[in-house]
Amino acid sequence: QVQLVESGGGLVQPGGSLRLSCVASGFDFRVYDMSWYRQAPGKERELVASIISTGYRKNYADSVKGRFTISRDNAKKTVYLEMNSLSPEDTAVYYCRAGVKLRELWGQGTQVTVSP
């Protein structure tokens, strides 16, 4: 079955950390570029971070630079998002996306809530 399954979300206090994981199955993970997006209530979905198939190039939204780190383990078919110094503005549903050429796959999302 072709799917992406995110995990690791939850409730965290401001200044805290979370690590999101996205496990892929049913396709050749190694050739896909991977990204994390997020969507807050009432807002459009936005790109948070991306990493190319080889893992040698990464990009981040300005709002998360220096706080979030994207990484991947092709042997485990998993992409991670390490999130530090979280603030309430980071509250959103976080989605994992796999993309190659014209094909894309999305996960179901995991909720991250940052609140005292």
PDB file of C-alpha atoms in Angstrom, residues 1-105:
ATOM      1  CA  GLN A   1       0.000   0.000   0.000  1.00  0.00           C
ATOM      2  CA  VAL A   2       1.352   3.398  -1.019  1.00  0.00           C
ATOM      3  CA  GLN A   3       1.247   5.690   1.966  1.00  0.00           C
ATOM      4  CA  LEU A   4       2.969   8.184   4.228  1.00  0.00           C
ATOM      5  CA  VAL A   5       2.288   7.985   7.937  1.00  0.00           C
ATOM      6  CA  GLU A   6       3.245  10.857  10.219  1.00  0.00           C
ATOM      7  CA  SER A   7       3.701  10.619  13.965  1.00  0.00           C
ATOM      8  CA  GLY A   8       5.246  12.529  16.844  1.00  0.00           C
ATOM      9  CA  GLY A   9       2.831  15.416  17.151  1.00  0.00           C
ATOM     10  CA  GLY A  10       1.276  16.486  20.407  1.00  0.00           C
ATOM     11  CA  LEU A  11       0.935  19.217  22.979  1.00  0.00           C
ATOM     12  CA  VAL A  12       4.099  21.020  24.046  1.00  0.00           C
ATOM     13  CA  GLN A  13       4.833  24.146  26.045  1.00  0.00           C
ATOM     14  CA  PRO A  14       6.431  27.204  24.446  1.00  0.00           C
ATOM     15  CA  GLY A  15      10.168  26.716  24.200  1.00  0.00           C
ATOM     16  CA  GLY A  16       9.787  22.972  24.008  1.00  0.00           C
ATOM     17  CA  SER A  17      10.760  20.478  21.344  1.00  0.00           C
ATOM     18  CA  LEU A  18       9.150  17.769  19.261  1.00  0.00           C
ATOM     19  CA  ARG A  19      10.380  15.339  16.672  1.00  0.00           C
ATOM     20  CA  LEU A  20       8.050  14.394  13.857  1.00  0.00           C
ATOM     21  CA  SER A  21       8.510  11.245  11.811  1.00  0.00           C
ATOM     22  CA  CYS A  22       7.039  10.229   8.473  1.00  0.00           C
ATOM     23  CA  VAL A  23       7.341   6.625   7.391  1.00  0.00           C
ATOM     24  CA  ALA A  24       6.887   5.753   3.737  1.00  0.00           C
ATOM     25  CA  SER A  25       5.687   2.478   2.277  1.00  0.00           C
ATOM     26  CA  GLY A  26       4.715   1.093  -1.095  1.00  0.00           C
ATOM     27  CA  PHE A  27       7.055   3.187  -3.255  1.00  0.00           C
ATOM     28  CA  ASP A  28      10.753   3.815  -3.819  1.00  0.00           C
ATOM     29  CA  PHE A  29      11.415   6.357  -1.093  1.00  0.00           C
ATOM     30  CA  ARG A  30      15.024   6.879  -2.191  1.00  0.00           C
ATOM     31  CA  VAL A  31      14.130   8.772  -5.370  1.00  0.00           C
ATOM     32  CA  TYR A  32      11.589  11.103  -3.833  1.00  0.00           C
ATOM     33  CA  ASP A  33      12.245  14.574  -2.520  1.00  0.00           C
ATOM     34  CA  MET A  34      10.556  14.963   0.840  1.00  0.00           C
ATOM     35  CA  SER A  35       8.948  17.952   2.477  1.00  0.00           C
ATOM     36  CA  TRP A  36       7.098  18.989   5.592  1.00  0.00           C
ATOM     37  CA  TYR A  37       4.184  21.375   5.289  1.00  0.00           C
ATOM     38  CA  ARG A  38       1.902  22.797   7.930  1.00  0.00           C
ATOM     39  CA  GLN A  39      -1.537  24.313   8.021  1.00  0.00           C
ATOM     40  CA  ALA A  40      -2.796  26.410  10.882  1.00  0.00           C
ATOM     41  CA  PRO A  41      -6.519  27.066  11.426  1.00  0.00           C
ATOM     42  CA  GLY A  42      -7.805  29.614   8.942  1.00  0.00           C
ATOM     43  CA  LYS A  43      -4.528  29.736   7.042  1.00  0.00           C
ATOM     44  CA  GLU A  44      -3.195  28.219   3.846  1.00  0.00           C
ATOM     45  CA  ARG A  45      -0.887  25.252   3.889  1.00  0.00           C
ATOM     46  CA  GLU A  46       2.733  26.384   3.851  1.00  0.00           C
ATOM     47  CA  LEU A  47       6.061  24.736   3.171  1.00  0.00           C
ATOM     48  CA  VAL A  48       8.154  24.325   6.306  1.00  0.00           C
ATOM     49  CA  ALA A  49      11.185  22.377   5.134  1.00  0.00           C
ATOM     50  CA  SER A  50      12.326  20.188   2.270  1.00  0.00           C
ATOM     51  CA  ILE A  51      15.133  17.747   1.568  1.00  0.00           C
ATOM     52  CA  ILE A  52      16.157  16.251  -1.754  1.00  0.00           C
ATOM     53  CA  SER A  53      16.325  12.531  -2.390  1.00  0.00           C
ATOM     54  CA  THR A  54      20.020  12.232  -1.561  1.00  0.00           C
ATOM     55  CA  GLY A  55      19.710  14.377   1.545  1.00  0.00           C
ATOM     56  CA  TYR A  56      22.461  16.734   0.420  1.00  0.00           C
ATOM     57  CA  ARG A  57      20.312  19.822   0.042  1.00  0.00           C
ATOM     58  CA  LYS A  58      17.779  21.199   2.480  1.00  0.00           C
ATOM     59  CA  ASN A  59      15.593  24.281   2.484  1.00  0.00           C
ATOM     60  CA  TYR A  60      13.641  25.953   5.258  1.00  0.00           C
ATOM     61  CA  ALA A  61      10.965  28.571   5.598  1.00  0.00           C
ATOM     62  CA  ASP A  62      12.354  31.753   7.100  1.00  0.00           C
ATOM     63  CA  SER A  63      10.048  31.368  10.080  1.00  0.00           C
ATOM     64  CA  VAL A  64      11.694  28.106  11.173  1.00  0.00           C
ATOM     65  CA  LYS A  65      15.339  28.597  10.170  1.00  0.00           C
ATOM     66  CA  GLY A  66      17.658  27.873  13.049  1.00  0.00           C
ATOM     67  CA  ARG A  67      14.911  26.102  15.018  1.00  0.00           C
ATOM     68  CA  PHE A  68      13.807  23.189  12.802  1.00  0.00           C
ATOM     69  CA  THR A  69      15.929  20.518  11.167  1.00  0.00           C
ATOM     70  CA  ILE A  70      14.799  18.148   8.441  1.00  0.00           C
ATOM     71  CA  SER A  71      16.589  14.859   7.877  1.00  0.00           C
ATOM     72  CA  ARG A  72      15.965  11.520   6.239  1.00  0.00           C
ATOM     73  CA  ASP A  73      17.009   7.908   6.582  1.00  0.00           C
ATOM     74  CA  ASN A  74      16.569   6.200   3.243  1.00  0.00           C
ATOM     75  CA  ALA A  75      17.230   2.777   4.737  1.00  0.00           C
ATOM     76  CA  LYS A  76      14.299   3.279   7.106  1.00  0.00           C
ATOM     77  CA  LYS A  77      12.178   5.088   4.516  1.00  0.00           C
ATOM     78  CA  THR A  78      11.656   7.840   7.030  1.00  0.00           C
ATOM     79  CA  VAL A  79      11.887  11.610   7.040  1.00  0.00           C
ATOM     80  CA  TYR A  80      12.127  13.555  10.273  1.00  0.00           C
ATOM     81  CA  LEU A  81      11.452  17.078  11.427  1.00  0.00           C
ATOM     82  CA  GLU A  82      13.222  18.101  14.610  1.00  0.00           C
ATOM     83  CA  MET A  83      11.494  21.160  16.055  1.00  0.00           C
ATOM     84  CA  ASN A  84      13.069  23.238  18.807  1.00  0.00           C
ATOM     85  CA  SER A  85      12.192  26.508  20.533  1.00  0.00           C
ATOM     86  CA  LEU A  86       8.563  26.018  19.637  1.00  0.00           C
ATOM     87  CA  SER A  87       6.166  28.914  19.914  1.00  0.00           C
ATOM     88  CA  PRO A  88       2.359  29.140  19.720  1.00  0.00           C
ATOM     89  CA  GLU A  89       2.780  30.343  16.130  1.00  0.00           C
ATOM     90  CA  ASP A  90       4.021  26.860  15.258  1.00  0.00           C
ATOM     91  CA  THR A  91       0.655  25.347  16.162  1.00  0.00           C
ATOM     92  CA  ALA A  92      -0.685  23.566  13.087  1.00  0.00           C
ATOM     93  CA  VAL A  93      -1.309  20.244  11.443  1.00  0.00           C
ATOM     94  CA  TYR A  94       1.975  19.076   9.977  1.00  0.00           C
ATOM     95  CA  TYR A  95       1.944  17.099   6.735  1.00  0.00           C
ATOM     96  CA  CYS A  96       4.582  15.019   5.076  1.00  0.00           C
ATOM     97  CA  ARG A  97       4.866  15.180   1.279  1.00  0.00           C
ATOM     98  CA  ALA A  98       6.804  13.027  -1.170  1.00  0.00           C
ATOM     99  CA  GLY A  99       7.447  14.348  -4.645  1.00  0.00           C
ATOM    100  CA  VAL A 100       9.215  13.251  -7.814  1.00  0.00           C
ATOM    101  CA  LYS A 101       8.638  14.753 -11.267  1.00  0.00           C
ATOM    102  CA  LEU A 102       4.851  15.119 -11.580  1.00  0.00           C
ATOM    103  CA  ARG A 103       3.933  12.678  -8.833  1.00  0.00           C
ATOM    104  CA  GLU A 104       3.218  13.616  -5.257  1.00  0.00           C
ATOM    105  CA  LEU A 105       2.007  11.821  -2.178  1.00  0.00           C
TER     106      LEU A 105
END
